[in-house]
PDB file of C-alpha atoms in Angstrom:
ATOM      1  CA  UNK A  10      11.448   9.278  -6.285  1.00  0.00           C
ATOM      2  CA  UNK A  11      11.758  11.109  -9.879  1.00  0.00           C
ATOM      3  CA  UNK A  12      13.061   8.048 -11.164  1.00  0.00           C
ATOM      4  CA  UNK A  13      11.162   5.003 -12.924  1.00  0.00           C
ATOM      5  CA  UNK A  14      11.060   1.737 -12.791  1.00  0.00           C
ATOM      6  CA  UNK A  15       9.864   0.065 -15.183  1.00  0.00           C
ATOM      7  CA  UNK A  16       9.232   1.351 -19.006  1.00  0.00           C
ATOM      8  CA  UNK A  17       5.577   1.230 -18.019  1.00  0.00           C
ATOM      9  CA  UNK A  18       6.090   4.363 -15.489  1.00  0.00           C
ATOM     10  CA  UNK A  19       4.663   7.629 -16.586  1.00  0.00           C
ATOM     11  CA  UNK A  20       7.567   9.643 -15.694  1.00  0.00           C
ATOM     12  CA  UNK A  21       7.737  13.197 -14.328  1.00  0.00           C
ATOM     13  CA  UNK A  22       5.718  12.812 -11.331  1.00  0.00           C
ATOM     14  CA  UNK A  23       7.409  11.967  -8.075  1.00  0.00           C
ATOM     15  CA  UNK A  24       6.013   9.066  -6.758  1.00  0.00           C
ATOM     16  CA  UNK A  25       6.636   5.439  -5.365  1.00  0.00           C
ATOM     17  CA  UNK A  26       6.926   3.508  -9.456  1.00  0.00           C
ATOM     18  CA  UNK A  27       5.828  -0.032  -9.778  1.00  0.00           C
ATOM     19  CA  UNK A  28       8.534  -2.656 -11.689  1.00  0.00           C
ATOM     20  CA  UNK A  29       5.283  -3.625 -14.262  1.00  0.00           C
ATOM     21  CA  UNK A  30       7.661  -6.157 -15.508  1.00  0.00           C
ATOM     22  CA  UNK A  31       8.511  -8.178 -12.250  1.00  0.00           C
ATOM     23  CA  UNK A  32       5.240  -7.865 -10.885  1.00  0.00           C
ATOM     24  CA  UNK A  33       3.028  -9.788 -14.125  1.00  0.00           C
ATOM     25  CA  UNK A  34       6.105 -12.230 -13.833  1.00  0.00           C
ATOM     26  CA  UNK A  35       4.797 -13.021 -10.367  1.00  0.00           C
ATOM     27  CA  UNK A  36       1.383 -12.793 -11.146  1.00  0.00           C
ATOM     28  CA  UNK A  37       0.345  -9.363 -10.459  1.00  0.00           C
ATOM     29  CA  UNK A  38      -0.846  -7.037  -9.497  1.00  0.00           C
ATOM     30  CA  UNK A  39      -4.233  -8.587  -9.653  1.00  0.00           C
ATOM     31  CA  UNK A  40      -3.187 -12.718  -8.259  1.00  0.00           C
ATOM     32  CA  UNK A  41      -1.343 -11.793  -5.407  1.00  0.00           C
ATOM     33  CA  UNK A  42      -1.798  -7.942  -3.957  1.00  0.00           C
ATOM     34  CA  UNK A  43       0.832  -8.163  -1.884  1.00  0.00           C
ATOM     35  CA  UNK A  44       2.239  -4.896  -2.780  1.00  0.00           C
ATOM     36  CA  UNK A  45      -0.959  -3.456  -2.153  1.00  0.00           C
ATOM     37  CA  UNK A  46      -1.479  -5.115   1.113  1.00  0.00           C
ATOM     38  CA  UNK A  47       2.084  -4.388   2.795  1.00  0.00           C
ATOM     39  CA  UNK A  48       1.573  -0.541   1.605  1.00  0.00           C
ATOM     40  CA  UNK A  49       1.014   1.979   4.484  1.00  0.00           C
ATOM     41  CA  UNK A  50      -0.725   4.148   2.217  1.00  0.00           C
ATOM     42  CA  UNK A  51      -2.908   1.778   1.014  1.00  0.00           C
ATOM     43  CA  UNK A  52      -5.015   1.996   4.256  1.00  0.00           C
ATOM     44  CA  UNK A  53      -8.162   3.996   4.130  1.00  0.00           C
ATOM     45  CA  UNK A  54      -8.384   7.352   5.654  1.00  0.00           C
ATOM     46  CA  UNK A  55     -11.301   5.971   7.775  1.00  0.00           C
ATOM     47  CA  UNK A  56      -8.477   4.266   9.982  1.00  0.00           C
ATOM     48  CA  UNK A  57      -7.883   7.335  11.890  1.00  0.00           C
ATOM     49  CA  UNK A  58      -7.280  10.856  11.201  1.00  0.00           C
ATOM     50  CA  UNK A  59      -3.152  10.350  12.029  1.00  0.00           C
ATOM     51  CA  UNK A  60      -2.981   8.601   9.367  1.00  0.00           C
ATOM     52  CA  UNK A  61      -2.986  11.977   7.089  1.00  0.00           C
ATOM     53  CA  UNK A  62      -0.461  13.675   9.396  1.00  0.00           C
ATOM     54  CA  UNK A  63       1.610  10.707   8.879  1.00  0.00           C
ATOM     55  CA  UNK A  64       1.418  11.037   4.826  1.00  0.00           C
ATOM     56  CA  UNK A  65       2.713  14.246   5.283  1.00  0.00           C
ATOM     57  CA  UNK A  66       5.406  13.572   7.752  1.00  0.00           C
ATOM     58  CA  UNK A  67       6.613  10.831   5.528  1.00  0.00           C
ATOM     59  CA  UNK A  68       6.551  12.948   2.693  1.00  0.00           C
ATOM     60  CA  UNK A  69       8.472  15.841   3.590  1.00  0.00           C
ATOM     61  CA  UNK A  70      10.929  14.123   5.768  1.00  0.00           C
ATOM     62  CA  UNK A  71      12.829  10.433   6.452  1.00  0.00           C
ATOM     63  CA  UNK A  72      13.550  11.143   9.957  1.00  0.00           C
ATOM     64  CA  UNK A  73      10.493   9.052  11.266  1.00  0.00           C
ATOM     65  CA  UNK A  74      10.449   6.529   8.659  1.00  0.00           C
ATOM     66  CA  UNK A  75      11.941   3.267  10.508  1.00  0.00           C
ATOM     67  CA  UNK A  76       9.306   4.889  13.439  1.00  0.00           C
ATOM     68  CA  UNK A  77       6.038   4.786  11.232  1.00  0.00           C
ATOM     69  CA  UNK A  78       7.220   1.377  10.132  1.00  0.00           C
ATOM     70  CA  UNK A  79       7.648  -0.117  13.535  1.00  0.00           C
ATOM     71  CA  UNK A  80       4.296   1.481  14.330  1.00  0.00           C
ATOM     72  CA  UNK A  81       2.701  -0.156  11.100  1.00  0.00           C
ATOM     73  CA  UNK A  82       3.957  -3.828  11.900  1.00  0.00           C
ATOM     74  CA  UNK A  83       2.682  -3.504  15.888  1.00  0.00           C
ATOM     75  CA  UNK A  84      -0.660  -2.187  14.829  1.00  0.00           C
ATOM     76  CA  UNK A  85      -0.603  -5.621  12.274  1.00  0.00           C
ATOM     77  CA  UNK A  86      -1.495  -3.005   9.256  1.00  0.00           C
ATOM     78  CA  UNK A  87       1.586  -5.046   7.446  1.00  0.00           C
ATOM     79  CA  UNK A  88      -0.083  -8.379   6.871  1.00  0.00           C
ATOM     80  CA  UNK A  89      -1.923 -10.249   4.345  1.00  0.00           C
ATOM     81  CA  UNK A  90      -5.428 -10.971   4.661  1.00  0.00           C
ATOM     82  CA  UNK A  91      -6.959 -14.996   5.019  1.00  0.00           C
ATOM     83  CA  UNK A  92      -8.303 -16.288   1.643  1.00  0.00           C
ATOM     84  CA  UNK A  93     -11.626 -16.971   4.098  1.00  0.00           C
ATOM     85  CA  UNK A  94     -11.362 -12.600   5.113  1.00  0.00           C
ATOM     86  CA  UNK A  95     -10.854 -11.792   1.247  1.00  0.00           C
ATOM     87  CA  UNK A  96     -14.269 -13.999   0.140  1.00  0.00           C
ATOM     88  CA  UNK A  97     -16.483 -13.018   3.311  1.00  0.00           C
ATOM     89  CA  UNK A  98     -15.260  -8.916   1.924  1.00  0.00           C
ATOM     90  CA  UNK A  99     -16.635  -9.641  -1.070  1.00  0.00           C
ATOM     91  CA  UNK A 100     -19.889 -11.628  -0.737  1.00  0.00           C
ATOM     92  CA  UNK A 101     -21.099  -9.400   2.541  1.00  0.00           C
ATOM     93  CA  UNK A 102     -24.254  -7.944   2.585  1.00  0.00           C
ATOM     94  CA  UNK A 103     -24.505  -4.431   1.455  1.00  0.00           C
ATOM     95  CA  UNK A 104     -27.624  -2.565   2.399  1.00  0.00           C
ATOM     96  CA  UNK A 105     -29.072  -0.488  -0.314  1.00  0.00           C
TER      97      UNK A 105
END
């Protein structure tokens, strides 16, 4: 949408806005992620190439929106990561 949400939204770009204000009352966006997590387009490209068709599906039309949703809960894209998932992601070894 064109419209913000919060006064900390840089308007004139049409885009899904953040509520700034609700989210560091919760304890965002760094303590909890959840936004980030439950975000369809959050998900790397490296998922599968449908993934950009479905960006632009979703962004040029509504029709298949409750469809792409469905689709994103069955494939389990939707939920939160363990605490245990979060720490092994950032202590792994990464060969240099």
């Amino acid at each position: 949408s064109w419209d913000t949400e919060d006064p900390g939204n840089n308007p004139g770009l049409k885009t899904w806005y953040l509520n700034w204000t609700t989210c560091a009352e919760y304890g965002g966006p760094f303590d909890c992620v959840n936004c980030q997590t439950v975000c369809p387009f959050s998900h790397g490209n490296d998922k599968s190439a449908i993934h950009n068709i479905i960006r632009g599906t979703v962004g040029t039309t509504h029709l298949f929106d409750g469809f792409f949703a469905n689709m994103e809960k069955f494939w389990g894209y939707n939920t939160q990561l363990s605490d245990q998932a979060h720490t092994d992601w950032w202590y792994r070894d990464l060969e240099t």
